[in-house]
PDB file of C-alpha atoms in Angstrom:
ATOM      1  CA  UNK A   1     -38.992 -73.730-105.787  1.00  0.00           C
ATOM      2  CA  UNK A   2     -39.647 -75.801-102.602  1.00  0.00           C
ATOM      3  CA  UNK A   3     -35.345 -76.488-101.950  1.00  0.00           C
ATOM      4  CA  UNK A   4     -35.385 -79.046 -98.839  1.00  0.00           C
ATOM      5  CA  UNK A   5     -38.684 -80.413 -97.542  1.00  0.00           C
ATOM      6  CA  UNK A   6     -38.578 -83.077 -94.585  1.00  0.00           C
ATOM      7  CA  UNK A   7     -41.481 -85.194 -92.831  1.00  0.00           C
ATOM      8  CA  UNK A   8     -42.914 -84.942 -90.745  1.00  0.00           C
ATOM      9  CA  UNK A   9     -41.838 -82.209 -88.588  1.00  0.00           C
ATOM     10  CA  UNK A  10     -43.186 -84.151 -85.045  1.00  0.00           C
ATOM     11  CA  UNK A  11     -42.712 -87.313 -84.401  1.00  0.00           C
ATOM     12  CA  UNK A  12     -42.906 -89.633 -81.373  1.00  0.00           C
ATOM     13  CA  UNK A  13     -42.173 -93.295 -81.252  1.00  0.00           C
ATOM     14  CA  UNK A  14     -41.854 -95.734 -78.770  1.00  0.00           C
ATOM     15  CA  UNK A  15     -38.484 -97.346 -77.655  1.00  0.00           C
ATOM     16  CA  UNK A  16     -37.961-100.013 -80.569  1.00  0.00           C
ATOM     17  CA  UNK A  17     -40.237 -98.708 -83.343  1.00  0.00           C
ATOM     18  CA  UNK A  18     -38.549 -98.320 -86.820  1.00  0.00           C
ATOM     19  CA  UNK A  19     -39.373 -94.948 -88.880  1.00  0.00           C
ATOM     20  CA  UNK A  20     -38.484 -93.054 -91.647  1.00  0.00           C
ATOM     21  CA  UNK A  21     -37.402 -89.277 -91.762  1.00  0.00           C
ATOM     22  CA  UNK A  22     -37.912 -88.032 -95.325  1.00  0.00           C
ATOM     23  CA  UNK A  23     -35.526 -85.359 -97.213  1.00  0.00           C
ATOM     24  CA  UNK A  24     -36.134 -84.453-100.591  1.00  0.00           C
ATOM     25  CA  UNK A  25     -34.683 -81.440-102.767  1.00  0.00           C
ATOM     26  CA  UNK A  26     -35.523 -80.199-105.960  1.00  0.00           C
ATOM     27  CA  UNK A  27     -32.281 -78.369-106.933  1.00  0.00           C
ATOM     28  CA  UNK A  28     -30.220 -81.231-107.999  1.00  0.00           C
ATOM     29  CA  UNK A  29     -27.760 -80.886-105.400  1.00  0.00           C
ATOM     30  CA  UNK A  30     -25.548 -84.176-105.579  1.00  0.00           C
ATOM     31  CA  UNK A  31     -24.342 -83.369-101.898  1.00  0.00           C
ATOM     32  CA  UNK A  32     -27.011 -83.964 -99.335  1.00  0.00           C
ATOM     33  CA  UNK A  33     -26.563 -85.034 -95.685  1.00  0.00           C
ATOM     34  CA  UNK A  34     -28.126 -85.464 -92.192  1.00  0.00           C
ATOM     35  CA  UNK A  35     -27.481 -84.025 -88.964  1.00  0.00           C
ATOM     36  CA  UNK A  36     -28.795 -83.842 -85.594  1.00  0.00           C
ATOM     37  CA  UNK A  37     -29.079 -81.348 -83.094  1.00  0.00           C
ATOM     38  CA  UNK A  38     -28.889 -81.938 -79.404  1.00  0.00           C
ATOM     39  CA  UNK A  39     -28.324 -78.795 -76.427  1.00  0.00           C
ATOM     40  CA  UNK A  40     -24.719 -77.562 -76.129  1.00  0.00           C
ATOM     41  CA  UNK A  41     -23.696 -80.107 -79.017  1.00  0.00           C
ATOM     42  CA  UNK A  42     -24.528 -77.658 -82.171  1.00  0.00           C
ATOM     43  CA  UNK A  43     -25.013 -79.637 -85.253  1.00  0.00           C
ATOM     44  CA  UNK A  44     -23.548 -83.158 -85.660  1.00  0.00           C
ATOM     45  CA  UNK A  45     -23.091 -85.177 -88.983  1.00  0.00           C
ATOM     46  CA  UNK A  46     -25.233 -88.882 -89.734  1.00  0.00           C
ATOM     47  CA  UNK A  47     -24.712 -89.276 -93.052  1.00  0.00           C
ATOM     48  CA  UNK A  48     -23.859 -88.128 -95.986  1.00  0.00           C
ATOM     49  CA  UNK A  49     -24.029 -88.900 -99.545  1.00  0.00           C
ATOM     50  CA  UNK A  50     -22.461 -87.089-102.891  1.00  0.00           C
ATOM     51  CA  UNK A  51     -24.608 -88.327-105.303  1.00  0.00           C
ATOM     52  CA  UNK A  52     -26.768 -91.091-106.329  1.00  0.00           C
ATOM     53  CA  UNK A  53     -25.473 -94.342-104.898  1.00  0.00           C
ATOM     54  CA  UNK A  54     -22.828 -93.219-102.781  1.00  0.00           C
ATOM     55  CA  UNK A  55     -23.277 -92.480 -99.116  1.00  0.00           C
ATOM     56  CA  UNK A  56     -20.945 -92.675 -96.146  1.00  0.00           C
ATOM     57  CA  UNK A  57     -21.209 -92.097 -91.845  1.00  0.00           C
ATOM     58  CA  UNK A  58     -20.825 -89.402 -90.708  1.00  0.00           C
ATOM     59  CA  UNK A  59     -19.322 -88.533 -86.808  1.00  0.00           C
ATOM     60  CA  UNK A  60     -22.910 -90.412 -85.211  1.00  0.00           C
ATOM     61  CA  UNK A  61     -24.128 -92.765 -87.695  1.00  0.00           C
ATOM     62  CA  UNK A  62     -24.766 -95.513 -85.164  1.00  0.00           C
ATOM     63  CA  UNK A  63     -28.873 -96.833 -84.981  1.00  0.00           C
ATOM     64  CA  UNK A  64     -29.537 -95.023 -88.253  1.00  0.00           C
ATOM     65  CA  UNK A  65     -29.483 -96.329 -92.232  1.00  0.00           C
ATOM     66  CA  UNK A  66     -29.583 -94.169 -95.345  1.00  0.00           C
ATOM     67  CA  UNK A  67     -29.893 -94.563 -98.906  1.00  0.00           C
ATOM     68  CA  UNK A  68     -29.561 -92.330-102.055  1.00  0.00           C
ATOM     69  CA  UNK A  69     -31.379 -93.993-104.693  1.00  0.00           C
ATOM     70  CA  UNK A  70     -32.246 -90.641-106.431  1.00  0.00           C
ATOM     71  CA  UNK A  71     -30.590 -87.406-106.478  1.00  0.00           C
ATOM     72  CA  UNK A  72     -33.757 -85.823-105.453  1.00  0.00           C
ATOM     73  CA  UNK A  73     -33.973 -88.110-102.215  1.00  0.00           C
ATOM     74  CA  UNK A  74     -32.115 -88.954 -99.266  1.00  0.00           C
ATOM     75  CA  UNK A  75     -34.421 -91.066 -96.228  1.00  0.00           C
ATOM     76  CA  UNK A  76     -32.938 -91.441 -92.971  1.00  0.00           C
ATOM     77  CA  UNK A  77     -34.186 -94.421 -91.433  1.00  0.00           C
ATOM     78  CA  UNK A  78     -34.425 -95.412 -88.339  1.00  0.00           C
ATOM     79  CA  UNK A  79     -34.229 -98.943 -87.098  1.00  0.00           C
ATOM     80  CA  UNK A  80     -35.006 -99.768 -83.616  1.00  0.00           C
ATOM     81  CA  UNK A  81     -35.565 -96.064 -81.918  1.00  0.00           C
ATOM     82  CA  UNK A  82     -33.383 -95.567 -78.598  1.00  0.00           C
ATOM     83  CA  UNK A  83     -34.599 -92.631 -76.166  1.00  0.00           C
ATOM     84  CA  UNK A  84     -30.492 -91.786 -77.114  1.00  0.00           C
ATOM     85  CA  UNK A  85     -32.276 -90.756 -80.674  1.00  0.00           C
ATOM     86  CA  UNK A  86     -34.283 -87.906 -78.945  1.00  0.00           C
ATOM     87  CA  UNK A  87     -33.445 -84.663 -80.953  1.00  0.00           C
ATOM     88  CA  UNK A  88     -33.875 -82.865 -83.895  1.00  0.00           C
ATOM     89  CA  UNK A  89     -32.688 -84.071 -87.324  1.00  0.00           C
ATOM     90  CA  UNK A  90     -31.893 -81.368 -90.105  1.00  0.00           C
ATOM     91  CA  UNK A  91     -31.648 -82.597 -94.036  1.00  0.00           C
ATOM     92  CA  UNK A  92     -29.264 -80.336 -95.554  1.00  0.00           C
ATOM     93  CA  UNK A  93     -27.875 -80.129 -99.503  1.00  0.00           C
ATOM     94  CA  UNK A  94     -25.441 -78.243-101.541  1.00  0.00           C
ATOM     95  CA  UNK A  95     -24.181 -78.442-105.393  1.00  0.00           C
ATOM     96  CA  UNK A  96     -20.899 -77.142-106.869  1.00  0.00           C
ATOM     97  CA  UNK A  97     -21.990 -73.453-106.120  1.00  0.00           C
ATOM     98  CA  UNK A  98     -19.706 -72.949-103.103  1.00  0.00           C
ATOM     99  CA  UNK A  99     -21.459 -70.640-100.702  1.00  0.00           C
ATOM    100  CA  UNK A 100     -24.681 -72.032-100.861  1.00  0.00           C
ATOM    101  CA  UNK A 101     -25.894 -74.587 -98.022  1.00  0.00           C
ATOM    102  CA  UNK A 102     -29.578 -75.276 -97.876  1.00  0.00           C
ATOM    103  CA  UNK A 103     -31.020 -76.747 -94.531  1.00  0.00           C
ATOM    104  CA  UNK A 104     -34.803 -78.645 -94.268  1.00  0.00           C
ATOM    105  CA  UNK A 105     -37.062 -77.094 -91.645  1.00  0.00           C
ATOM    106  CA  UNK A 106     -36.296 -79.681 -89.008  1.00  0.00           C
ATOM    107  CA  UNK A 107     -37.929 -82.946 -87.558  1.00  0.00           C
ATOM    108  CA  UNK A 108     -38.254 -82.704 -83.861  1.00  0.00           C
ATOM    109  CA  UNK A 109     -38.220 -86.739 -82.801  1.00  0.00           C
ATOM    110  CA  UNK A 110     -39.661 -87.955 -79.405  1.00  0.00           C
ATOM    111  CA  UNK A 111     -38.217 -91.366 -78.613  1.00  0.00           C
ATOM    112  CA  UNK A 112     -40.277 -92.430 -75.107  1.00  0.00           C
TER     113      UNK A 112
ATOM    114  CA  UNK B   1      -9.914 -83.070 -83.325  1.00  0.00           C
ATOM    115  CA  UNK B   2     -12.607 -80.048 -83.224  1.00  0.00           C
ATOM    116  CA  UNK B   3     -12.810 -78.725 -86.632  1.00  0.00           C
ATOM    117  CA  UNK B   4     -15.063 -75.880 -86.093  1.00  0.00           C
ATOM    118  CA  UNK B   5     -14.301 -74.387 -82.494  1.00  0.00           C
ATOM    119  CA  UNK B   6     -17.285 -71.884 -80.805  1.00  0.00           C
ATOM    120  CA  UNK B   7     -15.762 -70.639 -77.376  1.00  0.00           C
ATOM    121  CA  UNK B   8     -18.506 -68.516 -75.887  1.00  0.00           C
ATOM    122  CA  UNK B   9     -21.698 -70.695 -75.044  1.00  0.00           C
ATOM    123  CA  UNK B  10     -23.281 -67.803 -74.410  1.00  0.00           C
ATOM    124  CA  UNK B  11     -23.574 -63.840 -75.125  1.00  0.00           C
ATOM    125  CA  UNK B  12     -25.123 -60.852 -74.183  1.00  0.00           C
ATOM    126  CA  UNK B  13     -24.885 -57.458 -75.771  1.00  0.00           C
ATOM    127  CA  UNK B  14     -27.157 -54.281 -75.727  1.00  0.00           C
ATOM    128  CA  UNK B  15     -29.476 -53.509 -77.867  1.00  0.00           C
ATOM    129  CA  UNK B  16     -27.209 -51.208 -80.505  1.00  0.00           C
ATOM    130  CA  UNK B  17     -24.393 -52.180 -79.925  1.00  0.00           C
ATOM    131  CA  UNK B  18     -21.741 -54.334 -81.488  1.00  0.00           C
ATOM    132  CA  UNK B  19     -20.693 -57.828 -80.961  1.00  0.00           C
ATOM    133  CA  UNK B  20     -18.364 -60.342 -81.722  1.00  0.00           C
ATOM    134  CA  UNK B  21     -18.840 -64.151 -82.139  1.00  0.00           C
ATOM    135  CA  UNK B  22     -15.856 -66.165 -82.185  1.00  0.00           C
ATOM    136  CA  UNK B  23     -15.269 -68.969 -84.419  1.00  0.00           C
ATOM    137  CA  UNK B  24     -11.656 -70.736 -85.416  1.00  0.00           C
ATOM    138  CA  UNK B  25     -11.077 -73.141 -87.626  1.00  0.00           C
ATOM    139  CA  UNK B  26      -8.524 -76.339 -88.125  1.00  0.00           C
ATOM    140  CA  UNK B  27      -7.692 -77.282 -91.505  1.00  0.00           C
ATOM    141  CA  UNK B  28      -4.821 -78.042 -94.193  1.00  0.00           C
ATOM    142  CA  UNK B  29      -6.697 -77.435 -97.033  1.00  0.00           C
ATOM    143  CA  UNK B  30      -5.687 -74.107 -98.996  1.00  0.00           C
ATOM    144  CA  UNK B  31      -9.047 -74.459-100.215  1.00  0.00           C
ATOM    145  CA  UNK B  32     -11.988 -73.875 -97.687  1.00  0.00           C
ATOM    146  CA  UNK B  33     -15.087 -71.965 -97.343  1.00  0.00           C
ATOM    147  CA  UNK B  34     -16.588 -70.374 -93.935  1.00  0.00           C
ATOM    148  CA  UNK B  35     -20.386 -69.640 -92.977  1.00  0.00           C
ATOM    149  CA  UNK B  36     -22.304 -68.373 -90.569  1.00  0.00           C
ATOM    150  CA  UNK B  37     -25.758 -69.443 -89.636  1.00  0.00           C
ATOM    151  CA  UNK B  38     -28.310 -67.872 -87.217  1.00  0.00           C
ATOM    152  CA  UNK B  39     -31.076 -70.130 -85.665  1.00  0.00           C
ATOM    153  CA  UNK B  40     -33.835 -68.452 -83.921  1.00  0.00           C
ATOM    154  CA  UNK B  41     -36.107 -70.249 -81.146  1.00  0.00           C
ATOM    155  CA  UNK B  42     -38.378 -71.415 -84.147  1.00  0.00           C
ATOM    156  CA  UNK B  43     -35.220 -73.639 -85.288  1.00  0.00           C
ATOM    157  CA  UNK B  44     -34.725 -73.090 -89.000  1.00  0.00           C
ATOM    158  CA  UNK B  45     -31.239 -72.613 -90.071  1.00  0.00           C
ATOM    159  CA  UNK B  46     -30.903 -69.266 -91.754  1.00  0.00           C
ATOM    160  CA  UNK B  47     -27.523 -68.312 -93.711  1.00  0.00           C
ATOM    161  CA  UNK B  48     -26.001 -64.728 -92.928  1.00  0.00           C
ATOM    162  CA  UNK B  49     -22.689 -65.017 -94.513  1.00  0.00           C
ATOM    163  CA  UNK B  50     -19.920 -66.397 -96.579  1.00  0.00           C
ATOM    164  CA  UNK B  51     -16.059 -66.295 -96.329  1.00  0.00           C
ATOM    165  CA  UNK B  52     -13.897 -68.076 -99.403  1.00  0.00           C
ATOM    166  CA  UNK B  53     -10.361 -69.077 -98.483  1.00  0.00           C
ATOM    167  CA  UNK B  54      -8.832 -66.972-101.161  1.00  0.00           C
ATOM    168  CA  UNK B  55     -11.063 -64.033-100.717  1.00  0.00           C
ATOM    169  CA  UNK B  56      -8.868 -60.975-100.291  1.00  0.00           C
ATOM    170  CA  UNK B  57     -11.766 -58.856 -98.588  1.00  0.00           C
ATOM    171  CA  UNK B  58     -13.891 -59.553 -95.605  1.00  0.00           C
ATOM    172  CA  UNK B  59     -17.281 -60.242 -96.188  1.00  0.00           C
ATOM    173  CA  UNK B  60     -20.341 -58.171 -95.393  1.00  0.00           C
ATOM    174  CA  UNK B  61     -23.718 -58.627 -95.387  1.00  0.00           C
ATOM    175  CA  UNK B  62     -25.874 -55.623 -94.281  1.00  0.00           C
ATOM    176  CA  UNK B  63     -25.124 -55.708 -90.259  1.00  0.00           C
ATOM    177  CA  UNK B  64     -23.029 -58.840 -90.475  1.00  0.00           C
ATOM    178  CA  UNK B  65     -19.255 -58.264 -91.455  1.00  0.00           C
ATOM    179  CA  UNK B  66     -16.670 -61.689 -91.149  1.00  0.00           C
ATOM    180  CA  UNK B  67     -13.301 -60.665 -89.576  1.00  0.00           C
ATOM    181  CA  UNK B  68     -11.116 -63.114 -91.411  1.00  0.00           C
ATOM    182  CA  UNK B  69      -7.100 -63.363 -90.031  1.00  0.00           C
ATOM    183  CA  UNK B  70      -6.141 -66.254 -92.075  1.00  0.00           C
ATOM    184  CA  UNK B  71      -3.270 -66.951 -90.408  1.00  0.00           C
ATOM    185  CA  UNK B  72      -5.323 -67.465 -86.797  1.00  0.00           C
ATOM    186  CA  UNK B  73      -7.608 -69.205 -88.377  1.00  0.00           C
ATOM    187  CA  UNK B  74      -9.657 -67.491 -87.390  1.00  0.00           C
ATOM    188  CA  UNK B  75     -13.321 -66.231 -89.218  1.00  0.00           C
ATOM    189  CA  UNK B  76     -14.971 -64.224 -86.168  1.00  0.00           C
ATOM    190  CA  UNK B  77     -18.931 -62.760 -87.122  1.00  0.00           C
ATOM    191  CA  UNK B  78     -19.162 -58.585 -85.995  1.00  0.00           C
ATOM    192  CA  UNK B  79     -22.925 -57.913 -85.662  1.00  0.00           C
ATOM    193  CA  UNK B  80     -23.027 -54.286 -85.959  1.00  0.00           C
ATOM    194  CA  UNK B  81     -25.905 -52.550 -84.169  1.00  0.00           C
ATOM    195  CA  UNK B  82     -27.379 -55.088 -82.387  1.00  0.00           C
ATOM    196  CA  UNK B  83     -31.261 -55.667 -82.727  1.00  0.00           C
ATOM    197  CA  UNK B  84     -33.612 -57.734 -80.385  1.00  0.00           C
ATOM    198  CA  UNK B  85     -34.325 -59.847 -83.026  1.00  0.00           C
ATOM    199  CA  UNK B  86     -30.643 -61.140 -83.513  1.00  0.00           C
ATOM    200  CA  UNK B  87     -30.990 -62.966 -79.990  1.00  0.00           C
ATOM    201  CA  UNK B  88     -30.783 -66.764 -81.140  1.00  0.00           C
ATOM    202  CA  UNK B  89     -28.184 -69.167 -81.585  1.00  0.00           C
ATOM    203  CA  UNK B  90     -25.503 -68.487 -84.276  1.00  0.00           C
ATOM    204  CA  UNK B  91     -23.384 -71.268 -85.722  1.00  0.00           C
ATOM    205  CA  UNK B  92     -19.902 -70.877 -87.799  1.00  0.00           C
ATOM    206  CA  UNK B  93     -19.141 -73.594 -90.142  1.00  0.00           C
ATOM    207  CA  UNK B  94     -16.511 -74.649 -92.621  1.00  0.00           C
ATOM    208  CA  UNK B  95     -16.854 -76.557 -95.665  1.00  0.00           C
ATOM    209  CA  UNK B  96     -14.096 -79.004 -97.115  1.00  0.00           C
ATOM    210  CA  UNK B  97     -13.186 -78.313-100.951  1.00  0.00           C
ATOM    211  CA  UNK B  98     -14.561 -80.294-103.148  1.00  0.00           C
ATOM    212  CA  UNK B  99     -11.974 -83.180-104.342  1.00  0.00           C
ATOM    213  CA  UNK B 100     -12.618 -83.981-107.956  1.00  0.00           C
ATOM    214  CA  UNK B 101     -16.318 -84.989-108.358  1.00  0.00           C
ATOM    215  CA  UNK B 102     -16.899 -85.551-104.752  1.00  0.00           C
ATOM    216  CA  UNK B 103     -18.039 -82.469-102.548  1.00  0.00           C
ATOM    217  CA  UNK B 104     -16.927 -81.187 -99.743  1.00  0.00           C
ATOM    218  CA  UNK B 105     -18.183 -81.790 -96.144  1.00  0.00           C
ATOM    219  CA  UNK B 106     -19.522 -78.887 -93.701  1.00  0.00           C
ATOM    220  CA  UNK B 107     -18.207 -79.387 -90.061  1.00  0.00           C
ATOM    221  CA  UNK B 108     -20.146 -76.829 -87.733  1.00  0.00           C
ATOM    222  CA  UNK B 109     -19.347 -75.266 -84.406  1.00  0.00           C
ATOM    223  CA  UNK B 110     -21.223 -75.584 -81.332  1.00  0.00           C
ATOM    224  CA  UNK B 111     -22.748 -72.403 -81.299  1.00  0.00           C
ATOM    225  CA  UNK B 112     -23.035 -69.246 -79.254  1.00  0.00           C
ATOM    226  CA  UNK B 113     -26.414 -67.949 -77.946  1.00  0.00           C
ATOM    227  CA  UNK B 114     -26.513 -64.281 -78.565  1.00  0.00           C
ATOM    228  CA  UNK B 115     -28.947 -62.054 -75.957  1.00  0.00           C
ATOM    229  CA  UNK B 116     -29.683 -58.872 -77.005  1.00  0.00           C
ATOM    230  CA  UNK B 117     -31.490 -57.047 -74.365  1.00  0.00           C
ATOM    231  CA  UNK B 118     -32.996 -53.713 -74.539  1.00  0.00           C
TER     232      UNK B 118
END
């Protein structure tokens, strides 16, 4: 049972380069969502989506796109990448079992 | 408005002892759930505890207790005999109740950073 995988874990990119982060789970959660992580600003909401089809911004979805063709996937893409993008970006998922939250292992983005 | 509100940027304990990590909450939702996570230097996000709205009891987990006052709003982590290894960062989060076939949202806190030193 893998639960959340992202790619890559490193990335750098150059100031207007377009990328994708990859999320994928493999417990059928129909929640799944994307944060990022910056010093002193704990976690902060993209995107998220509650099931196939159906996605919505979060509190910083500004520069980035999602899509939830699958229930298995969720790809956060990224446009035109800022030096503002700089940080690291968690996948996270949860199903109708109310105290479980699983969390990706991180992708630490470098935008120069 | 804050939903998830982490006071202390930063805390130090000795090793052994016992700490508290505050965390309050805003919401008008009967129906809510509360977590804590811990997130070492290596980053993952590891879960150490969950608190349901309607849960009569506090819960524990080994060293990790919740002191819930539901009334403050308030869902405050006790580490009981502190260890080196619980220095890291330690986020408290709340989750939305689900609404129909739609799932709730998690809002999380800014975190504390915990250093235990010997």
């Amino acid at each position: 049972n893998a639960g959340v995988t992202q790619t890559p874990k490193f990335q750098v990119l150059k100031t207007g380069q377009s990328m994708t982060l990859q999320c994928a789970q493999d417990m059928n959660h129909e929640y799944m969502s994307w944060y990022r992580q910056d010093p002193g600003m704990g976690l902060r909401l993209i995107h998220y989506s509650v099931g196939a089809g159906i996605t919505d911004q979060g509190e910083v979805p500004n520069g980035y796109n999602v899509s939830r063709s699958t229930t298995e996937d969720f790809p956060l893409r990224l446009l035109s990448a800022a030096p503002s993008q700089t940080s690291v970006y968690f996948c996270a998922s949860h199903g109708r079992v109310k105290n479980e939250q699983f969390f990706g292992p991180g992708t630490r983005l470098t935008v120069l | 408005a804050q939903k998830i509100t982490q006071t202390q940027p930063g805390m130090f304990v000795q090793e052994k002892e016992a700490v508290t990590l505050d965390c309050t909450y805003d919401t008008s939702d009967p129906s809510y759930g509360l977590f804590w996570y811990k997130q070492p230097s290596s980053g993952e996000m590891i879960f150490l505890i969950y608190q349901g709205s309607y849960d009569q009891q506090n819960a524990t987990e080994g060293r990790y207790s919740l002191n819930f006052q539901k009334a403050r709003k308030s869902a405050n982590l006790v580490i009981s005999a502190s260890q080196l290894g619980d220095s890291a960062m330690y986020f408290c989060a709340m989750r939305e109740p689900d609404r129909g076939s739609t799932l709730g949202r998690l809002y999380f806190g800014r975190g504390t950073q915990l250093t235990v030193w010997p």
